[in-house]
Amino acid sequence: MRNALLFSLVLALLLGAAPVRIAHAAILPSDLVRSFDVDTIYYVSPADGKRYSFPSVGVYHTWYANFERVAFVSAEELAAIPFGGVVYVRPGSAMVKVTTDPKTYAVAAGGKLRHVANEEAAASVYGADWNTHIIDIDQAFFANYDIGATVAGADDYVPAYELHMNGEIFQTLDRPAGGAGAAPQSMNGTLPSSIGAGSGFYAETAMLSPSNADRMLLAANDVVFARCETSVCAGVAGPFFNAENIKVESYACDAYRTCRRTALGSVHILPSSSMPNLSVNFDHHIGTKTATLTLAASGGTPSHISITREAGQTTTCANTNVCQTESPPLSLGPYTYTALACDEARRCVFADPITIGPLY
């Protein structure tokens, strides 16, 4: 097949004509492997332990930018891994065509292709340069896909949603049983009409239907800031910049991976914001320092205040306008702290990061 031959040629150029065999390599879940004798690359799924082949270089590059992760194993080691099937094009990464079919398809999870109705629909989903977001797949592999509902416009298919929900290959390998039901609907959340520059806001939304909907996202201007596996999704977005108009949306996906986008509204960013006060005090020790951070809200009646240290360590104080935490003794190097406060209206204020260090 032409694509398979091209894949072999590209691999030969990028990996070299005489690669070194890795004898008795330990093959782990999520590894990319190939044998010394055959060019085909396989993905080892952590879900079932089977190997899945990439049918072309185009499909491979929807998942990986280069071949640096590919390991060479013996033919015996490769044969010991059960064959599971073919890797699909990553959902949301590109549209696909096949030479024997004039239609262009968007790619959804579970090996599903959705016909993009016309050029206007393609442009609404992928932009004015939509025709640069198409890859060809071989007729032999086209049969591995199922055909789903037609994409009539941007509300029917959201590439950012598909990419976010299918970040790993193993998430795309299993087809759900049955066919897609009605697209899920989301209940609009309540948003503030405006917020200050440098601040964020809290939004939540709930599923109205159908009952089997199992995944939701919240996003601001197509950037996901909250992901939920249940019927209620909530999260904090921001910080944002002066004079922006932030479009807030929810994405709902049912058990059959039929997705629908619902606009929650827009929030205008004001030129100023009340920022919390953040002070840092040091206790000096020989060779190390301990930092004590105190955060006081500058206004309103905060329902909680939290301090987040680098590496995700967080201290939260509920129903108080003063929050204090003490770090362990610090080693050499910078330490970045950020703080945020949330008032009763669920408007959140973000403090500028403070860097501690380098120490001496």
mmCIF file of C-alpha atoms in Angstrom:
data_model
loop_
_atom_site.group_PDB
_atom_site.id
_atom_site.type_symbol
_atom_site.label_atom_id
_atom_site.label_comp_id
_atom_site.label_asym_id
_atom_site.label_seq_id
_atom_site.Cartn_x
_atom_site.Cartn_y
_atom_site.Cartn_z
ATOM 1 C CA MET A 1 0.000 0.000 0.000
ATOM 2 C CA ARG A 2 1.279 3.468 -0.904
ATOM 3 C CA ASN A 3 0.956 4.942 2.609
ATOM 4 C CA ALA A 4 2.616 1.923 4.189
ATOM 5 C CA LEU A 5 5.510 2.192 1.716
ATOM 6 C CA LEU A 6 5.889 5.909 2.466
ATOM 7 C CA PHE A 7 5.854 5.108 6.190
ATOM 8 C CA SER A 8 8.693 2.620 5.664
ATOM 9 C CA LEU A 9 10.768 5.127 3.696
ATOM 10 C CA VAL A 10 10.333 7.862 6.299
ATOM 11 C CA LEU A 11 11.300 5.474 9.082
ATOM 12 C CA ALA A 12 14.400 4.391 7.207
ATOM 13 C CA LEU A 13 15.507 8.009 6.857
ATOM 14 C CA LEU A 14 14.735 9.079 10.410
ATOM 15 C CA LEU A 15 15.811 5.981 12.264
ATOM 16 C CA GLY A 16 18.865 5.202 10.141
ATOM 17 C CA ALA A 17 19.730 2.317 7.868
ATOM 18 C CA ALA A 18 21.408 0.221 10.566
ATOM 19 C CA PRO A 19 19.609 0.677 13.910
ATOM 20 C CA VAL A 20 20.920 -1.104 16.964
ATOM 21 C CA ARG A 21 18.829 -4.015 18.206
ATOM 22 C CA ILE A 22 17.808 -3.841 21.866
ATOM 23 C CA ALA A 23 18.226 -7.397 23.092
ATOM 24 C CA HIS A 24 15.645 -8.658 25.591
ATOM 25 C CA ALA A 25 14.051 -5.233 25.945
ATOM 26 C CA ALA A 26 11.485 -4.857 28.709
ATOM 27 C CA ILE A 27 8.299 -3.923 26.858
ATOM 28 C CA LEU A 28 6.012 -1.766 28.974
ATOM 29 C CA PRO A 29 2.449 -0.466 28.506
ATOM 30 C CA SER A 30 2.282 2.626 26.242
ATOM 31 C CA ASP A 31 5.618 1.725 24.606
ATOM 32 C CA LEU A 32 6.163 2.204 20.881
ATOM 33 C CA VAL A 33 7.980 -0.801 19.430
ATOM 34 C CA ARG A 34 9.034 -2.328 16.124
ATOM 35 C CA SER A 35 11.122 -5.307 15.146
ATOM 36 C CA PHE A 36 14.526 -5.091 13.530
ATOM 37 C CA ASP A 37 13.246 -6.798 10.383
ATOM 38 C CA VAL A 38 9.852 -5.122 9.807
ATOM 39 C CA ASP A 39 9.163 -1.374 9.612
ATOM 40 C CA THR A 40 5.695 -1.430 11.186
ATOM 41 C CA ILE A 41 5.456 0.457 14.487
ATOM 42 C CA TYR A 42 3.143 -0.799 17.223
ATOM 43 C CA TYR A 43 1.613 0.849 20.266
ATOM 44 C CA VAL A 44 1.347 -1.408 23.341
ATOM 45 C CA SER A 45 -1.967 -0.631 25.022
ATOM 46 C CA PRO A 46 -2.054 -0.437 28.845
ATOM 47 C CA ALA A 47 -5.766 -1.248 28.665
ATOM 48 C CA ASP A 48 -5.435 -4.799 27.300
ATOM 49 C CA GLY A 49 -1.694 -5.418 26.831
ATOM 50 C CA LYS A 50 -2.091 -5.903 23.080
ATOM 51 C CA ARG A 51 -0.132 -4.228 20.273
ATOM 52 C CA TYR A 52 -1.833 -1.934 17.761
ATOM 53 C CA SER A 53 -0.209 -0.987 14.451
ATOM 54 C CA PHE A 54 0.020 2.459 12.853
ATOM 55 C CA PRO A 55 -1.215 2.039 9.268
ATOM 56 C CA SER A 56 0.608 5.092 7.868
ATOM 57 C CA VAL A 57 2.980 7.903 8.733
ATOM 58 C CA GLY A 58 0.041 10.326 8.596
ATOM 59 C CA VAL A 59 -1.819 8.443 11.305
ATOM 60 C CA TYR A 60 1.353 8.158 13.394
ATOM 61 C CA HIS A 61 1.923 11.916 13.322
ATOM 62 C CA THR A 62 -1.556 12.652 14.654
ATOM 63 C CA TRP A 63 -0.201 11.153 17.893
ATOM 64 C CA TYR A 64 3.565 11.767 17.873
ATOM 65 C CA ALA A 65 5.762 14.499 16.377
ATOM 66 C CA ASN A 66 8.818 12.273 15.856
ATOM 67 C CA PHE A 67 10.130 8.717 16.245
ATOM 68 C CA GLU A 68 12.325 9.225 19.309
ATOM 69 C CA ARG A 69 10.235 6.908 21.513
ATOM 70 C CA VAL A 70 10.308 3.950 19.130
ATOM 71 C CA ALA A 71 12.272 0.990 20.546
ATOM 72 C CA PHE A 72 13.603 -1.994 18.582
ATOM 73 C CA VAL A 73 12.804 -5.456 19.908
ATOM 74 C CA SER A 74 13.375 -8.952 18.616
ATOM 75 C CA ALA A 75 10.831 -10.628 16.372
ATOM 76 C CA GLU A 76 10.238 -13.188 19.138
ATOM 77 C CA GLU A 77 9.506 -10.493 21.721
ATOM 78 C CA LEU A 78 7.144 -8.736 19.338
ATOM 79 C CA ALA A 79 5.333 -11.966 18.472
ATOM 80 C CA ALA A 80 4.792 -12.638 22.182
ATOM 81 C CA ILE A 81 2.498 -9.585 22.375
ATOM 82 C CA PRO A 82 -1.008 -10.367 21.057
ATOM 83 C CA PHE A 83 -2.108 -8.283 18.070
ATOM 84 C CA GLY A 84 -5.042 -6.031 18.921
ATOM 85 C CA GLY A 85 -5.798 -4.101 15.751
ATOM 86 C CA VAL A 86 -5.032 -0.792 14.082
ATOM 87 C CA VAL A 87 -4.491 2.624 15.695
ATOM 88 C CA TYR A 88 -7.104 5.157 14.642
ATOM 89 C CA VAL A 89 -6.407 8.756 13.664
ATOM 90 C CA ARG A 90 -6.403 10.827 16.858
ATOM 91 C CA PRO A 91 -9.879 12.360 17.281
ATOM 92 C CA GLY A 92 -9.866 16.128 16.773
ATOM 93 C CA SER A 93 -6.433 16.195 15.125
ATOM 94 C CA ALA A 94 -7.519 16.214 11.482
ATOM 95 C CA MET A 95 -10.229 15.273 9.041
ATOM 96 C CA VAL A 96 -9.749 12.248 6.791
ATOM 97 C CA LYS A 97 -10.501 11.188 3.227
ATOM 98 C CA VAL A 98 -10.267 7.937 1.316
ATOM 99 C CA THR A 99 -9.697 7.789 -2.447
ATOM 100 C CA THR A 100 -12.834 5.743 -3.123
ATOM 101 C CA ASP A 101 -15.178 8.135 -1.271
ATOM 102 C CA PRO A 102 -15.655 11.845 -2.139
ATOM 103 C CA LYS A 103 -16.713 12.720 1.405
ATOM 104 C CA THR A 104 -14.547 14.332 4.082
ATOM 105 C CA TYR A 105 -14.892 12.982 7.620
ATOM 106 C CA ALA A 106 -14.226 14.294 11.114
ATOM 107 C CA VAL A 107 -12.766 11.704 13.486
ATOM 108 C CA ALA A 108 -14.494 10.849 16.774
ATOM 109 C CA ALA A 109 -13.503 8.421 19.518
ATOM 110 C CA GLY A 110 -14.081 4.699 19.246
ATOM 111 C CA GLY A 111 -13.097 4.453 15.576
ATOM 112 C CA LYS A 112 -15.985 6.602 14.384
ATOM 113 C CA LEU A 113 -15.991 8.845 11.296
ATOM 114 C CA ARG A 114 -18.547 11.638 10.937
ATOM 115 C CA HIS A 115 -19.245 13.078 7.498
ATOM 116 C CA VAL A 116 -18.631 16.847 7.357
ATOM 117 C CA ALA A 117 -21.664 18.053 5.426
ATOM 118 C CA ASN A 118 -20.073 20.792 3.290
ATOM 119 C CA GLU A 119 -17.287 23.365 3.036
ATOM 120 C CA GLU A 120 -19.145 25.778 5.308
ATOM 121 C CA ALA A 121 -19.356 23.130 8.028
ATOM 122 C CA ALA A 122 -15.666 22.286 7.615
ATOM 123 C CA ALA A 123 -14.699 25.968 7.895
ATOM 124 C CA SER A 124 -16.814 26.438 11.017
ATOM 125 C CA VAL A 125 -15.031 23.506 12.682
ATOM 126 C CA TYR A 126 -11.416 23.863 11.468
ATOM 127 C CA GLY A 127 -11.283 27.463 10.196
ATOM 128 C CA ALA A 128 -10.726 29.022 6.793
ATOM 129 C CA ASP A 129 -7.747 26.740 6.113
ATOM 130 C CA TRP A 130 -9.797 23.616 6.783
ATOM 131 C CA ASN A 131 -8.492 21.922 3.635
ATOM 132 C CA THR A 132 -5.006 21.817 5.195
ATOM 133 C CA HIS A 133 -6.379 19.676 8.048
ATOM 134 C CA ILE A 134 -7.046 16.560 5.962
ATOM 135 C CA ILE A 135 -5.048 13.337 5.795
ATOM 136 C CA ASP A 136 -5.609 10.390 3.461
ATOM 137 C CA ILE A 137 -6.249 6.917 4.790
ATOM 138 C CA ASP A 138 -5.989 3.731 2.759
ATOM 139 C CA GLN A 139 -9.157 1.996 1.619
ATOM 140 C CA ALA A 140 -8.030 -1.182 3.390
ATOM 141 C CA PHE A 141 -8.094 0.600 6.760
ATOM 142 C CA PHE A 142 -11.227 2.653 6.060
ATOM 143 C CA ALA A 143 -13.259 -0.478 6.806
ATOM 144 C CA ASN A 144 -11.981 -0.419 10.405
ATOM 145 C CA TYR A 145 -14.032 2.701 11.124
ATOM 146 C CA ASP A 146 -17.729 3.059 11.896
ATOM 147 C CA ILE A 147 -19.782 5.893 10.372
ATOM 148 C CA GLY A 148 -21.432 8.256 12.850
ATOM 149 C CA ALA A 149 -23.787 11.232 12.660
ATOM 150 C CA THR A 150 -23.150 14.000 10.127
ATOM 151 C CA VAL A 151 -21.345 17.167 11.261
ATOM 152 C CA ALA A 152 -23.461 20.114 10.093
ATOM 153 C CA GLY A 153 -21.542 22.841 11.933
ATOM 154 C CA ALA A 154 -19.408 23.881 14.902
ATOM 155 C CA ASP A 155 -22.045 22.877 17.452
ATOM 156 C CA ASP A 156 -21.901 19.265 16.267
ATOM 157 C CA TYR A 157 -18.151 18.692 16.560
ATOM 158 C CA VAL A 158 -15.505 20.458 18.674
ATOM 159 C CA PRO A 159 -11.874 19.495 17.886
ATOM 160 C CA ALA A 160 -10.592 20.883 21.218
ATOM 161 C CA TYR A 161 -13.059 18.667 23.071
ATOM 162 C CA GLU A 162 -12.108 15.571 21.080
ATOM 163 C CA LEU A 163 -8.380 16.179 21.600
ATOM 164 C CA HIS A 164 -8.828 16.725 25.329
ATOM 165 C CA MET A 165 -10.972 13.644 25.856
ATOM 166 C CA ASN A 166 -8.666 11.427 23.789
ATOM 167 C CA GLY A 167 -5.195 12.366 24.943
ATOM 168 C CA GLU A 168 -3.913 8.775 25.005
ATOM 169 C CA ILE A 169 -4.185 6.148 22.290
ATOM 170 C CA PHE A 170 -5.730 3.524 24.579
ATOM 171 C CA GLN A 171 -8.697 5.873 25.153
ATOM 172 C CA THR A 172 -9.609 5.554 21.468
ATOM 173 C CA LEU A 173 -9.267 1.806 20.939
ATOM 174 C CA ASP A 174 -12.501 0.497 22.458
ATOM 175 C CA ARG A 175 -15.749 1.107 20.616
ATOM 176 C CA PRO A 176 -18.764 1.608 22.912
ATOM 177 C CA ALA A 177 -21.600 -0.824 22.366
ATOM 178 C CA GLY A 178 -24.764 0.345 20.633
ATOM 179 C CA GLY A 179 -25.429 3.521 18.695
ATOM 180 C CA ALA A 180 -25.443 7.146 19.736
ATOM 181 C CA GLY A 181 -28.620 8.444 21.307
ATOM 182 C CA ALA A 182 -29.755 12.042 21.530
ATOM 183 C CA ALA A 183 -26.965 14.553 22.022
ATOM 184 C CA PRO A 184 -26.675 15.591 25.681
ATOM 185 C CA GLN A 185 -27.860 19.005 26.755
ATOM 186 C CA SER A 186 -26.259 21.191 29.420
ATOM 187 C CA MET A 187 -28.008 23.506 31.843
ATOM 188 C CA ASN A 188 -26.624 27.035 31.767
ATOM 189 C CA GLY A 189 -24.566 28.043 34.771
ATOM 190 C CA THR A 190 -24.521 31.491 36.377
ATOM 191 C CA LEU A 191 -21.636 33.784 35.421
ATOM 192 C CA PRO A 192 -20.738 37.252 36.723
ATOM 193 C CA SER A 193 -21.383 39.988 34.146
ATOM 194 C CA SER A 194 -17.835 41.279 34.522
ATOM 195 C CA ILE A 195 -14.639 40.524 36.420
ATOM 196 C CA GLY A 196 -11.371 42.358 37.008
ATOM 197 C CA ALA A 197 -8.212 41.997 34.957
ATOM 198 C CA GLY A 198 -5.899 39.361 36.388
ATOM 199 C CA SER A 199 -8.783 37.576 38.081
ATOM 200 C CA GLY A 200 -10.765 34.453 37.358
ATOM 201 C CA PHE A 201 -14.293 33.218 37.926
ATOM 202 C CA TYR A 202 -16.083 30.097 39.067
ATOM 203 C CA ALA A 203 -18.628 28.474 36.776
ATOM 204 C CA GLU A 204 -20.677 25.323 37.018
ATOM 205 C CA THR A 205 -23.085 23.489 34.778
ATOM 206 C CA ALA A 206 -25.280 20.403 35.100
ATOM 207 C CA MET A 207 -26.476 17.809 32.610
ATOM 208 C CA LEU A 208 -30.152 17.840 31.694
ATOM 209 C CA SER A 209 -30.243 14.830 29.358
ATOM 210 C CA PRO A 210 -29.739 12.057 28.544
ATOM 211 C CA SER A 211 -29.293 10.035 31.700
ATOM 212 C CA ASN A 212 -26.338 8.101 30.274
ATOM 213 C CA ALA A 213 -24.200 11.216 29.721
ATOM 214 C CA ASP A 214 -20.948 10.595 31.552
ATOM 215 C CA ARG A 215 -18.436 13.305 30.636
ATOM 216 C CA MET A 216 -18.454 17.078 30.740
ATOM 217 C CA LEU A 217 -15.987 19.908 30.267
ATOM 218 C CA LEU A 218 -16.057 23.622 30.968
ATOM 219 C CA ALA A 219 -14.021 25.918 28.741
ATOM 220 C CA ALA A 220 -13.274 29.605 28.284
ATOM 221 C CA ASN A 221 -12.544 30.622 24.690
ATOM 222 C CA ASP A 222 -11.991 26.935 23.814
ATOM 223 C CA VAL A 223 -9.400 26.425 26.583
ATOM 224 C CA VAL A 224 -10.541 23.637 28.903
ATOM 225 C CA PHE A 225 -10.374 24.499 32.602
ATOM 226 C CA ALA A 226 -12.512 21.810 34.230
ATOM 227 C CA ARG A 227 -13.230 18.175 33.445
ATOM 228 C CA CYS A 228 -15.828 16.005 35.140
ATOM 229 C CA GLU A 229 -16.888 12.382 34.851
ATOM 230 C CA THR A 230 -20.293 12.963 36.430
ATOM 231 C CA SER A 231 -23.415 14.983 35.648
ATOM 232 C CA VAL A 232 -22.167 18.165 37.345
ATOM 233 C CA CYS A 233 -19.046 20.046 36.286
ATOM 234 C CA ALA A 234 -17.497 23.061 38.026
ATOM 235 C CA GLY A 235 -14.180 24.850 37.989
ATOM 236 C CA VAL A 236 -12.163 28.050 38.127
ATOM 237 C CA ALA A 237 -10.927 29.796 34.961
ATOM 238 C CA GLY A 238 -8.409 32.599 34.583
ATOM 239 C CA PRO A 239 -6.513 34.791 35.094
ATOM 240 C CA PHE A 240 -7.524 36.984 32.167
ATOM 241 C CA PHE A 241 -6.348 40.255 30.633
ATOM 242 C CA ASN A 242 -7.858 43.715 30.404
ATOM 243 C CA ALA A 243 -10.709 44.316 27.929
ATOM 244 C CA GLU A 244 -11.076 40.678 26.907
ATOM 245 C CA ASN A 245 -14.504 39.234 26.263
ATOM 246 C CA ILE A 246 -14.386 35.680 27.572
ATOM 247 C CA LYS A 247 -16.774 33.196 25.955
ATOM 248 C CA VAL A 248 -17.663 30.456 28.441
ATOM 249 C CA GLU A 249 -18.962 27.119 27.187
ATOM 250 C CA SER A 250 -19.693 23.636 28.417
ATOM 251 C CA TYR A 251 -19.094 20.463 26.421
ATOM 252 C CA ALA A 252 -21.147 17.371 27.177
ATOM 253 C CA CYS A 253 -20.393 13.877 25.884
ATOM 254 C CA ASP A 254 -22.675 10.896 26.335
ATOM 255 C CA ALA A 255 -21.720 7.257 26.829
ATOM 256 C CA TYR A 256 -21.685 6.786 23.047
ATOM 257 C CA ARG A 257 -19.333 9.772 22.649
ATOM 258 C CA THR A 258 -21.867 12.008 20.952
ATOM 259 C CA CYS A 259 -20.853 15.534 21.975
ATOM 260 C CA ARG A 260 -22.676 18.845 22.107
ATOM 261 C CA ARG A 261 -21.443 22.326 22.966
ATOM 262 C CA THR A 262 -23.595 24.744 24.972
ATOM 263 C CA ALA A 263 -22.782 28.440 25.350
ATOM 264 C CA LEU A 264 -23.027 29.591 28.972
ATOM 265 C CA GLY A 265 -22.476 33.264 28.183
ATOM 266 C CA SER A 266 -19.764 35.901 27.966
ATOM 267 C CA VAL A 267 -17.866 37.760 30.659
ATOM 268 C CA HIS A 268 -16.234 41.149 30.072
ATOM 269 C CA ILE A 269 -12.895 41.860 31.713
ATOM 270 C CA LEU A 270 -12.667 45.197 33.564
ATOM 271 C CA PRO A 271 -9.414 47.201 33.692
ATOM 272 C CA SER A 272 -8.740 46.764 37.402
ATOM 273 C CA SER A 273 -9.123 44.248 40.186
ATOM 274 C CA SER A 274 -8.769 44.148 43.950
ATOM 275 C CA MET A 275 -5.774 41.917 44.576
ATOM 276 C CA PRO A 276 -5.086 40.096 47.831
ATOM 277 C CA ASN A 277 -2.059 41.038 49.890
ATOM 278 C CA LEU A 278 0.631 38.381 50.056
ATOM 279 C CA SER A 279 3.561 38.726 52.430
ATOM 280 C CA VAL A 280 6.554 36.425 52.878
ATOM 281 C CA ASN A 281 8.603 36.166 56.079
ATOM 282 C CA PHE A 282 11.772 34.113 56.537
ATOM 283 C CA ASP A 283 13.122 32.136 59.474
ATOM 284 C CA HIS A 284 16.869 31.889 58.932
ATOM 285 C CA HIS A 285 18.664 28.602 59.427
ATOM 286 C CA ILE A 286 22.160 27.451 58.603
ATOM 287 C CA GLY A 287 22.122 26.541 54.921
ATOM 288 C CA THR A 288 18.327 26.558 54.648
ATOM 289 C CA LYS A 289 15.397 28.892 55.062
ATOM 290 C CA THR A 290 11.802 28.382 56.087
ATOM 291 C CA ALA A 291 9.256 30.690 54.466
ATOM 292 C CA THR A 292 6.049 31.718 56.216
ATOM 293 C CA LEU A 293 3.399 33.107 53.870
ATOM 294 C CA THR A 294 0.421 35.140 55.037
ATOM 295 C CA LEU A 295 -2.450 36.002 52.694
ATOM 296 C CA ALA A 296 -5.110 38.568 53.578
ATOM 297 C CA ALA A 297 -8.048 39.331 51.312
ATOM 298 C CA SER A 298 -8.228 42.987 50.327
ATOM 299 C CA GLY A 299 -11.992 43.236 50.205
ATOM 300 C CA GLY A 300 -15.328 41.461 50.281
ATOM 301 C CA THR A 301 -16.209 38.478 52.424
ATOM 302 C CA PRO A 302 -14.155 35.560 51.105
ATOM 303 C CA SER A 303 -15.589 32.101 51.543
ATOM 304 C CA HIS A 304 -12.159 30.520 51.270
ATOM 305 C CA ILE A 305 -8.554 31.436 50.603
ATOM 306 C CA SER A 306 -5.876 29.060 49.400
ATOM 307 C CA ILE A 307 -2.142 29.211 48.821
ATOM 308 C CA THR A 308 -0.664 26.964 46.144
ATOM 309 C CA ARG A 309 3.035 26.178 46.181
ATOM 310 C CA GLU A 310 5.073 24.871 43.301
ATOM 311 C CA ALA A 311 4.538 21.110 42.786
ATOM 312 C CA GLY A 312 0.875 21.491 43.643
ATOM 313 C CA GLN A 313 0.997 21.627 47.442
ATOM 314 C CA THR A 314 -1.944 23.670 48.706
ATOM 315 C CA THR A 315 -3.113 25.104 52.020
ATOM 316 C CA THR A 316 -6.759 26.206 52.226
ATOM 317 C CA CYS A 317 -8.525 28.222 54.926
ATOM 318 C CA ALA A 318 -12.321 28.235 54.900
ATOM 319 C CA ASN A 319 -14.545 31.141 56.007
ATOM 320 C CA THR A 320 -11.753 33.468 56.989
ATOM 321 C CA ASN A 321 -9.955 36.386 55.406
ATOM 322 C CA VAL A 322 -6.503 35.429 56.641
ATOM 323 C CA CYS A 323 -4.573 32.366 55.510
ATOM 324 C CA GLN A 324 -1.103 31.399 56.707
ATOM 325 C CA THR A 325 1.191 28.518 55.849
ATOM 326 C CA GLU A 326 4.792 27.636 56.624
ATOM 327 C CA SER A 327 6.995 25.891 54.114
ATOM 328 C CA PRO A 328 9.549 23.226 55.036
ATOM 329 C CA PRO A 329 13.213 24.309 54.986
ATOM 330 C CA LEU A 330 14.069 25.266 51.433
ATOM 331 C CA SER A 331 17.047 24.029 49.452
ATOM 332 C CA LEU A 332 18.901 26.076 46.857
ATOM 333 C CA GLY A 333 16.752 27.266 43.990
ATOM 334 C CA PRO A 334 13.650 29.320 43.227
ATOM 335 C CA TYR A 335 10.274 28.562 44.802
ATOM 336 C CA THR A 336 7.154 30.043 43.252
ATOM 337 C CA TYR A 337 4.002 30.661 45.292
ATOM 338 C CA THR A 338 0.635 31.737 43.961
ATOM 339 C CA ALA A 339 -2.465 32.650 45.913
ATOM 340 C CA LEU A 340 -6.136 33.076 45.149
ATOM 341 C CA ALA A 341 -9.208 34.139 47.087
ATOM 342 C CA CYS A 342 -12.842 33.364 46.322
ATOM 343 C CA ASP A 343 -15.696 35.547 47.561
ATOM 344 C CA GLU A 344 -19.288 34.556 48.256
ATOM 345 C CA ALA A 345 -20.216 35.355 44.656
ATOM 346 C CA ARG A 346 -17.589 32.819 43.570
ATOM 347 C CA ARG A 347 -15.459 35.455 41.875
ATOM 348 C CA CYS A 348 -11.838 34.517 42.345
ATOM 349 C CA VAL A 349 -8.858 36.849 42.577
ATOM 350 C CA PHE A 350 -5.394 35.685 41.567
ATOM 351 C CA ALA A 351 -2.219 37.081 43.127
ATOM 352 C CA ASP A 352 0.981 37.501 41.180
ATOM 353 C CA PRO A 353 3.459 34.661 41.845
ATOM 354 C CA ILE A 354 6.240 35.336 44.346
ATOM 355 C CA THR A 355 9.591 33.683 43.749
ATOM 356 C CA ILE A 356 11.749 32.808 46.756
ATOM 357 C CA GLY A 357 15.394 32.360 45.883
ATOM 358 C CA PRO A 358 17.935 31.621 44.756
ATOM 359 C CA LEU A 359 18.959 31.073 48.358
ATOM 360 C CA TYR A 360 22.419 31.715 49.774
#
